Coordinates of C-alpha atoms (C1' of nucleotides) in Angstrom, one line a residue:
Chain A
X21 CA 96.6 63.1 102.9
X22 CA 93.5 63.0 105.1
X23 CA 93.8 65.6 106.6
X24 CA 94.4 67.4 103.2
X25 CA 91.3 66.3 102.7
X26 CA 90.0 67.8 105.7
X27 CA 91.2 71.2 104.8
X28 CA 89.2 70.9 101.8
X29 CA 85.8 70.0 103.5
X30 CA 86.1 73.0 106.4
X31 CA 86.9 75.4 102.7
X32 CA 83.6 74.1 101.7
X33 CA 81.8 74.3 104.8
X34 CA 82.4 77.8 105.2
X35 CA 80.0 78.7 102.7
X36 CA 77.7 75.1 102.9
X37 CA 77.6 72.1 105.4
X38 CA 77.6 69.1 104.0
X39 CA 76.6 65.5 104.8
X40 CA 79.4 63.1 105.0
X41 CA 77.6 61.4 101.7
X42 CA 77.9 64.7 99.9
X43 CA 81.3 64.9 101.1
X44 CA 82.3 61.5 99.9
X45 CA 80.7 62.1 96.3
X46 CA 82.5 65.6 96.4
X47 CA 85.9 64.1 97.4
X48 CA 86.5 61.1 95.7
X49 CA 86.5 63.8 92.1
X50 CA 89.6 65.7 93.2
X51 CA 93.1 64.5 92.4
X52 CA 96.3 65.2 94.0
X53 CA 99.3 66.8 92.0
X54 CA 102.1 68.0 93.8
X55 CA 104.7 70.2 92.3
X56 CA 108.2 72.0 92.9
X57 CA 109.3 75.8 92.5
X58 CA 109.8 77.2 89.1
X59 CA 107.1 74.5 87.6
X60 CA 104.5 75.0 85.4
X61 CA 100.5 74.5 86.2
X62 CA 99.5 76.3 83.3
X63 CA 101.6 76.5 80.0
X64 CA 100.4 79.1 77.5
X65 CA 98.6 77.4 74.4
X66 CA 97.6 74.3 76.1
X67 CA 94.5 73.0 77.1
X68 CA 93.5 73.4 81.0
X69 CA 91.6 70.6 82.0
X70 CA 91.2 71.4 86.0
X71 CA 90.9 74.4 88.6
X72 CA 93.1 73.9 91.6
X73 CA 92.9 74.3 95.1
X74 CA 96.2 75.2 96.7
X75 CA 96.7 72.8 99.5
X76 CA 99.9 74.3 100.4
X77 CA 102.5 76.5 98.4
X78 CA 102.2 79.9 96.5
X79 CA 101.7 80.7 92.1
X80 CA 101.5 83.1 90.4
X81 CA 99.0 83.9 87.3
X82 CA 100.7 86.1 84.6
X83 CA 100.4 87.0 80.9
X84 CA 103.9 88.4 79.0
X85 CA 103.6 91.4 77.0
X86 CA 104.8 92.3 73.5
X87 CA 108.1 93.7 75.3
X88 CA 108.7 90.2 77.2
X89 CA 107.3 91.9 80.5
X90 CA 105.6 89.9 82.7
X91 CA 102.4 91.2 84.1
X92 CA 100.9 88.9 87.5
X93 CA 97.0 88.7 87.5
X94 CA 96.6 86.7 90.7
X95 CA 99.2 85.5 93.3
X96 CA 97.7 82.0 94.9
X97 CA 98.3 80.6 98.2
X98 CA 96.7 77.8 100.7
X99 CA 93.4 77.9 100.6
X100 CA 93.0 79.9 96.9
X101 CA 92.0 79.1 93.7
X102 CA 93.6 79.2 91.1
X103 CA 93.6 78.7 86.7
X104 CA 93.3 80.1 83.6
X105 CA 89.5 80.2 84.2
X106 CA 88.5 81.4 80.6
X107 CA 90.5 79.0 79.1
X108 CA 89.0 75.9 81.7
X109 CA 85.7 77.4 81.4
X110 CA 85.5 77.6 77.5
X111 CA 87.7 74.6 76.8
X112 CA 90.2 77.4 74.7
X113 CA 94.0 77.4 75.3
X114 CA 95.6 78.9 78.1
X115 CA 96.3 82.6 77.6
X116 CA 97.9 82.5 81.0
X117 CA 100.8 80.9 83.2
X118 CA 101.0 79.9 86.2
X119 CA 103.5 78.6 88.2
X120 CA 104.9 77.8 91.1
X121 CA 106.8 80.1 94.1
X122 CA 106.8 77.6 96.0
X123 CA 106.8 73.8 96.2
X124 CA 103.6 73.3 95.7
X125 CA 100.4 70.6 96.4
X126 CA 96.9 71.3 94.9
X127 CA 93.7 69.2 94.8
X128 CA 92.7 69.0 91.0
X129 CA 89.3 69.4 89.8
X130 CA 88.2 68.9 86.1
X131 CA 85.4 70.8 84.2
X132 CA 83.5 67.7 83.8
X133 CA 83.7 66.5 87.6
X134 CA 82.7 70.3 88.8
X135 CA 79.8 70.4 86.0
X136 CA 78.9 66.6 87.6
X137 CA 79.0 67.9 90.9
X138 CA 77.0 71.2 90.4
X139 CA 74.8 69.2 89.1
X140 CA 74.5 66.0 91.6
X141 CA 74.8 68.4 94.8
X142 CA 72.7 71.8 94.3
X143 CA 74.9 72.5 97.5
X144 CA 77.8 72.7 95.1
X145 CA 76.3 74.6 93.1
X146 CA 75.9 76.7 95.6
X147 CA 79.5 77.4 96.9
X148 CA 81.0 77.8 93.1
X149 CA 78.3 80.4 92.3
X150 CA 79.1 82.5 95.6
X151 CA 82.6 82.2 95.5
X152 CA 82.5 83.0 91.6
X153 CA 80.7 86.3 93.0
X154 CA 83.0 86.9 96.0
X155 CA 86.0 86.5 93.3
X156 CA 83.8 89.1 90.9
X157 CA 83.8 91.6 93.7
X158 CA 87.3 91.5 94.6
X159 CA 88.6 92.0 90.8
X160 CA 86.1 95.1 90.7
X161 CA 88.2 96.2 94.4
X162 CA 91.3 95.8 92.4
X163 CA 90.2 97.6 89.0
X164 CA 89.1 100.5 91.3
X165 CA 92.8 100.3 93.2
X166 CA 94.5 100.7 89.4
X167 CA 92.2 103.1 88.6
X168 CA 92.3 105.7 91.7
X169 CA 95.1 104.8 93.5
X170 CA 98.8 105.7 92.8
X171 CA 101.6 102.8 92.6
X172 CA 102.7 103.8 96.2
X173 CA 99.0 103.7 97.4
X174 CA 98.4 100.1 96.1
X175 CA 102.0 99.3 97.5
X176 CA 101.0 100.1 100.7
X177 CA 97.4 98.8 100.6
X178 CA 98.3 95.3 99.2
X179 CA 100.8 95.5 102.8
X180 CA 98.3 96.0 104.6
X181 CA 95.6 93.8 102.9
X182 CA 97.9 90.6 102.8
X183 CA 100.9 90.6 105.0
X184 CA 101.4 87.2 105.0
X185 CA 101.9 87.0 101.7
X186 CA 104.5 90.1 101.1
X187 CA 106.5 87.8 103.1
X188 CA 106.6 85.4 100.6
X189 CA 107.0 87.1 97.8
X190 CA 109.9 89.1 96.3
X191 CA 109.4 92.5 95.7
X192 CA 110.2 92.2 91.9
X193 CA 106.8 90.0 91.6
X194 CA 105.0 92.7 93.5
X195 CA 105.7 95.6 91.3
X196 CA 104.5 93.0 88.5
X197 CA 101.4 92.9 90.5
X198 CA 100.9 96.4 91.0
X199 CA 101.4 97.6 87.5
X200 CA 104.9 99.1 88.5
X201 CA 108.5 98.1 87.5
X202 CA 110.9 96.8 90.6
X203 CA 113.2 100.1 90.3
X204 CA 109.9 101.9 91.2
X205 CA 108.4 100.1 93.9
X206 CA 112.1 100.4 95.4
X207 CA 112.2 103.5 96.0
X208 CA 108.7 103.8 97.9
Chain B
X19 CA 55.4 94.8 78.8
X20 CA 54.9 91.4 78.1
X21 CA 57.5 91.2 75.4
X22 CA 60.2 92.6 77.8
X23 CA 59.7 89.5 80.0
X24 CA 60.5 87.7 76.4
X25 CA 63.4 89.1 76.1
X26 CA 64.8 88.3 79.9
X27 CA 63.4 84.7 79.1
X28 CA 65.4 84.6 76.3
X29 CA 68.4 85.7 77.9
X30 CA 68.2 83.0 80.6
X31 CA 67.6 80.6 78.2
X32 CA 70.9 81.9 76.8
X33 CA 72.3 79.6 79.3
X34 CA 69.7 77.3 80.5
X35 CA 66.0 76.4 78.7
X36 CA 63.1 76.9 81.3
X37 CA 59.7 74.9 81.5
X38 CA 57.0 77.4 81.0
X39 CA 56.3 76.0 84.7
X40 CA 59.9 77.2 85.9
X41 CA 59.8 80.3 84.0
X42 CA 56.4 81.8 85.9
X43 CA 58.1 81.1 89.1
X44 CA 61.1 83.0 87.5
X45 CA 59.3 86.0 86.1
X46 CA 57.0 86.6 89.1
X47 CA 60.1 87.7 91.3
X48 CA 61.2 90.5 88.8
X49 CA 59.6 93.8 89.2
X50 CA 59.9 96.9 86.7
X51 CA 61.3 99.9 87.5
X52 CA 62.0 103.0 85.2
X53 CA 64.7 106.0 85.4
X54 CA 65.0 109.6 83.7
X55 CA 68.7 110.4 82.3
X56 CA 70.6 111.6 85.5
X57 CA 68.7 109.7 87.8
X58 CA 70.6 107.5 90.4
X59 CA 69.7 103.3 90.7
X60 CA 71.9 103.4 93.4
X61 CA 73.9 106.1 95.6
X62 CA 76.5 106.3 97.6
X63 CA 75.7 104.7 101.7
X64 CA 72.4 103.8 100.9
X65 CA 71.5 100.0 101.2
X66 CA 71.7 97.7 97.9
X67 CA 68.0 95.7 97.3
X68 CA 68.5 94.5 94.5
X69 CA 70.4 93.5 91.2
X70 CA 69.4 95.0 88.1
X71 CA 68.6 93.7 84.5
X72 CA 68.5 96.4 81.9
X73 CA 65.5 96.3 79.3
X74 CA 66.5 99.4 77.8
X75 CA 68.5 102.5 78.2
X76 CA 72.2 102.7 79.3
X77 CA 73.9 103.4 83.0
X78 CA 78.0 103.8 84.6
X79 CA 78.9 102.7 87.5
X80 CA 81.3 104.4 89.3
X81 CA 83.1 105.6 92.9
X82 CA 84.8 109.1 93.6
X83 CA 88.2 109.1 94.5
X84 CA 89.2 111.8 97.3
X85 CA 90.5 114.9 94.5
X86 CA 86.9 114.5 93.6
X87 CA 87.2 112.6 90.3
X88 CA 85.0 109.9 88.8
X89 CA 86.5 106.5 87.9
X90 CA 84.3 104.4 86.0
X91 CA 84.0 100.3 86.7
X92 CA 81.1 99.2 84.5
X93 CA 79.0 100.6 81.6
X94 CA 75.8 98.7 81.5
X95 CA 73.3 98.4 78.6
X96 CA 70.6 96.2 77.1
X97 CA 70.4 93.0 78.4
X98 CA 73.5 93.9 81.1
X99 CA 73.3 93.2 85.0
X100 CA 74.2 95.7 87.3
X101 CA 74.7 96.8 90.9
X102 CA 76.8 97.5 93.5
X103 CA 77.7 93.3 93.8
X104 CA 79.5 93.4 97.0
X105 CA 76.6 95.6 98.9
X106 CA 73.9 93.3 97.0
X107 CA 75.6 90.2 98.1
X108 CA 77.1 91.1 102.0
X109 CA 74.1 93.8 102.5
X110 CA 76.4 96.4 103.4
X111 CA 75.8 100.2 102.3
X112 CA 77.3 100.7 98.4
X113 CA 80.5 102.1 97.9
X114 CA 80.0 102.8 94.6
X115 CA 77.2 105.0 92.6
X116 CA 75.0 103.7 90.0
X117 CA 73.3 106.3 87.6
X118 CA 71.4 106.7 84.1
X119 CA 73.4 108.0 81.1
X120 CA 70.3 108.0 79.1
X121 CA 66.8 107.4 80.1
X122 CA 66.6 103.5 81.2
X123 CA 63.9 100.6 82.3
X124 CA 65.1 97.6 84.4
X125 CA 63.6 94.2 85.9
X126 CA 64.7 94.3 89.3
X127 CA 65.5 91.5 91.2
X128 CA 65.9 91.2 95.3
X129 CA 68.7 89.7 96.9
X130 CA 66.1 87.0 98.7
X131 CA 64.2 86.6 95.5
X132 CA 67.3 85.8 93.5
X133 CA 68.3 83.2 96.6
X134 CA 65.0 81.4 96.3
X135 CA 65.2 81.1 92.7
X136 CA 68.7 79.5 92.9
X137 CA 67.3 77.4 95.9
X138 CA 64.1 76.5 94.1
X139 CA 65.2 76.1 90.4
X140 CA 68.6 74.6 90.3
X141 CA 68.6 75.6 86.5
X142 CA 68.7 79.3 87.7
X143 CA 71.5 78.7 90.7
X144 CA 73.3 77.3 87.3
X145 CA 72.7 80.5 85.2
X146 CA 73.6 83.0 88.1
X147 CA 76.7 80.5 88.3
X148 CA 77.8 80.6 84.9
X149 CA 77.3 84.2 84.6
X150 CA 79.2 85.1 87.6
X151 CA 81.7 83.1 86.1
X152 CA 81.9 84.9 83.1
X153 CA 82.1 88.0 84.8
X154 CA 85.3 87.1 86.6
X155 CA 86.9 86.3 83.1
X156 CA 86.0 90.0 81.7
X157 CA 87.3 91.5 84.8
X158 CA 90.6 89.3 84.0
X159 CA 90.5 90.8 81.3
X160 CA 90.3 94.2 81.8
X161 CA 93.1 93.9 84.4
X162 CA 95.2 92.5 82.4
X163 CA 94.4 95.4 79.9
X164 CA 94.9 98.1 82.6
X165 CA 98.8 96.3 83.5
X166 CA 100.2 95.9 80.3
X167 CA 99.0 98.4 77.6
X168 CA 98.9 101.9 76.9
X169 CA 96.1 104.1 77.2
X170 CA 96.0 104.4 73.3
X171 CA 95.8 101.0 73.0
X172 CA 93.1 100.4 76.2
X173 CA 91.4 103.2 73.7
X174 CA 91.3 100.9 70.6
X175 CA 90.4 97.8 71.9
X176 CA 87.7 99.5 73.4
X177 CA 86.4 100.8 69.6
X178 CA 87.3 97.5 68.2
X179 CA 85.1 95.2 71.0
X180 CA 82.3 97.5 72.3
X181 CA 81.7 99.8 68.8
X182 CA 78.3 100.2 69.6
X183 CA 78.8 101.5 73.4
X184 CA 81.4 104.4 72.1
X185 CA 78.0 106.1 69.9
X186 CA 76.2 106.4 73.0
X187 CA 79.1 107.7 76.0
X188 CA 80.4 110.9 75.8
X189 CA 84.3 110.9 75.1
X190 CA 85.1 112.3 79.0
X191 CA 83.1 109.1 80.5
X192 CA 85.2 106.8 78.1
X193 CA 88.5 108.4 79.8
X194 CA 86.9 107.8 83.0
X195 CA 86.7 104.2 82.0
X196 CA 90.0 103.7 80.7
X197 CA 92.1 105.5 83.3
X198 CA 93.4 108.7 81.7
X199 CA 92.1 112.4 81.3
X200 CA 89.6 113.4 78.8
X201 CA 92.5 116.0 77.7
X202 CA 94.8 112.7 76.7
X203 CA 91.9 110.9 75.1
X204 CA 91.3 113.7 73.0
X205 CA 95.0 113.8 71.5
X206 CA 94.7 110.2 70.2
Chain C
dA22 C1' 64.8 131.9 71.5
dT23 C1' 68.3 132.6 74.5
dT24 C1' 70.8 131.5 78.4
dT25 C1' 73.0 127.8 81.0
dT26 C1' 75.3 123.6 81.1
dA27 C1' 77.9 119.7 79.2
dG28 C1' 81.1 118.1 76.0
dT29 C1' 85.4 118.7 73.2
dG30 C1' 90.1 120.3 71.3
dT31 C1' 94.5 122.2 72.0
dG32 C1' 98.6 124.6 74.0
dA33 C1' 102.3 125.0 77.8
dG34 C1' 104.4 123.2 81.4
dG35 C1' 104.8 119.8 85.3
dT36 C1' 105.4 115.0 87.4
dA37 C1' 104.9 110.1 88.4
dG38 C1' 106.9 106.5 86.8
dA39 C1' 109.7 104.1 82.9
dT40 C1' 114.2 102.9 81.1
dC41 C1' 119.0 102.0 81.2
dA42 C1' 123.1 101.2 83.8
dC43 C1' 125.8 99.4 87.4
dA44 C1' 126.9 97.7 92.1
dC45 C1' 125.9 94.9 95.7
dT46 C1' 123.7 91.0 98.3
dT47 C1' 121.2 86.7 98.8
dT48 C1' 119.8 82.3 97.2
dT49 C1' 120.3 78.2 94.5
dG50 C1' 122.2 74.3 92.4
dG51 C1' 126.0 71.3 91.3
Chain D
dC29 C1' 132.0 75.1 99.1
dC30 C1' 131.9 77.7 95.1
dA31 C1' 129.9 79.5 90.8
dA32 C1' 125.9 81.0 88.7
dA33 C1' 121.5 83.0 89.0
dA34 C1' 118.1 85.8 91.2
dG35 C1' 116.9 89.6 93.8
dT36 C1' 117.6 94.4 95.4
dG37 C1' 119.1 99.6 95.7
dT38 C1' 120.2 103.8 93.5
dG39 C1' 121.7 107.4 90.1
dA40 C1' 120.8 109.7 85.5
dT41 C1' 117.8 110.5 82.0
dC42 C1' 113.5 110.2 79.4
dT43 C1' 108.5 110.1 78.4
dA44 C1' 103.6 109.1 78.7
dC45 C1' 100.3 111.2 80.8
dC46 C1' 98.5 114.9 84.0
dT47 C1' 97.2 119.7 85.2
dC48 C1' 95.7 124.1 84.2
dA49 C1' 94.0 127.4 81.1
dC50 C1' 91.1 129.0 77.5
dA51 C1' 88.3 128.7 73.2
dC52 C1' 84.7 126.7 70.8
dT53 C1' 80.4 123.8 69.9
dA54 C1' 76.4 121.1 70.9
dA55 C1' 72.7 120.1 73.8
dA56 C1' 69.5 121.1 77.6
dA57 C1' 66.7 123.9 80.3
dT58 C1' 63.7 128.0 81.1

DNA sequence: ATTTTAGTGTGAGGTAGATCACACTTTTGG
DNA sequence: CCAAAAGTGTGATCTACCTCACACTAAAAT
């Protein structure tokens, strides 16, 4: 678990050092929560106390259409992440699902704890607003991709932008990603 | 003038109340800047200074794709920010091209001026925080838009939610913002 | 005031991608 | 180890939307 912990602080650090008293304040408000494949984060219509950090394992964030069709917003992996941010943010029910790939662990972070922290550690402050920007930027990349691009073109992009995790993923979710249906994306 | 600094005060306020102490110190980093219809706020290559704050007037945001066609990300008016966020923030040269759809006024705001208000004035690190936030959420939704509905549907949400913005943009720009051909938008 | 230029509507025909159907393989769980 | 479930490939057909073409109107520009 330390070194869980660990993991957390260099994620941090890459956007602001801290002293280990800033670290231990920041630490000792995240919560462990481990869960298998096929398990639910998020449920739709519930309350989502926390964001997660993804210490190890893979979600998926997803919304079902009128049809049934499921439609994947964000895929989540070590390192990322992940929640239904409106509904966390603005204390509304989830309008999203996420769940797991994988057997999954995540450090759990509740609005009240990150509000405390923002507010106890400007540093804190600091790494949510840049990596609420950074996350802005890269939802603008990928409005742009399903705007210009054609299904094969983001196909091969998203290869090429994230190998790793076309590994892990089967190709079914990956259409649902790229706006495509599975027959589709097989034939690329 | 001065009651267009009012009106950015309030905005801020929106989120978090200022001294009249903290808001000098705010209001002194903004500087005005004023554009004809047509003209660009930022073009393609060119370095991005600053993020924008629209007093008045109304602006698209867009890139070209390679048959020469414009794909529109953002539509900005009163009391909207705007920029090229990923030059602004990583100081590389914009991808994407900012110009007027009617004539417009903004308060400007440098990427080291906005740095040293967040470093200076927590409250104001907390308002670029939240609002960052919030735009993730509309980008969310937007995706989300753009994966599972039809363009006729994109179409009427857009009447329903932003009735005001469809007087002002010509029908061929609102196609360019929801992914089909002015032709297609026309037969709804 | 009149000539450009920008915006809009509509027909005819073409295409990327959807849908439905079925076969096959791989993974998972008891 | 075997049955059920999940994932994948491929053909046949269908459709939402695109492209190209032309006509008309409204708004700028000189």
């Amino acid at each position: 678990m330390e070194q869980h912990y660990q993991l957390l602080r260099k994620h941090i650090e890459e956007i602001c050092v801290l002293t280990d008293e800033e670290w231990d304040v920041v630490a000792q408000r995240f919560t462990y929560k481990s869960l298998k494949k096929h398990q639910f984060l998020i449920q739709k219509d519930q309350l989502v106390p926390c964001e997660y950090w993804i210490i190890k394992g893979l979600t998926k964030a997803y919304a079902i259409d009128s049809n049934g069709k499921e439609h994947i917003l964000q895929f989540a992996m070590e390192q990322y992440w992940t929640s239904d941010f409106n509904a966390f943010q603005n204390k509304v029910p989830a309008t999203i699902i996420i769940d797991c790939i994988e057997d999954s662990e995540f450090f759990c972070l509740k609005w009240e704890d990150r509000e405390y922290l923002c507010h106890e550690i400007p540093k804190l402050n600091h790494f949510f607003r840049i990596k609420s920007h950074y996350g802005y930027i890269a939802l603008q990349q990928r409005i742009l991709s399903l705007l210009t691009e054609t299904a094969e073109e983001r196909y091969n992009n998203l290869i090429k932008k994230m190998p790793k995790l076309i590994q892990r993923v089967p190709k079914k979710l990956l259409a649902a990603y790229l706006g495509v249906t599975r027959e589709t994306l097989s034939r690329f």
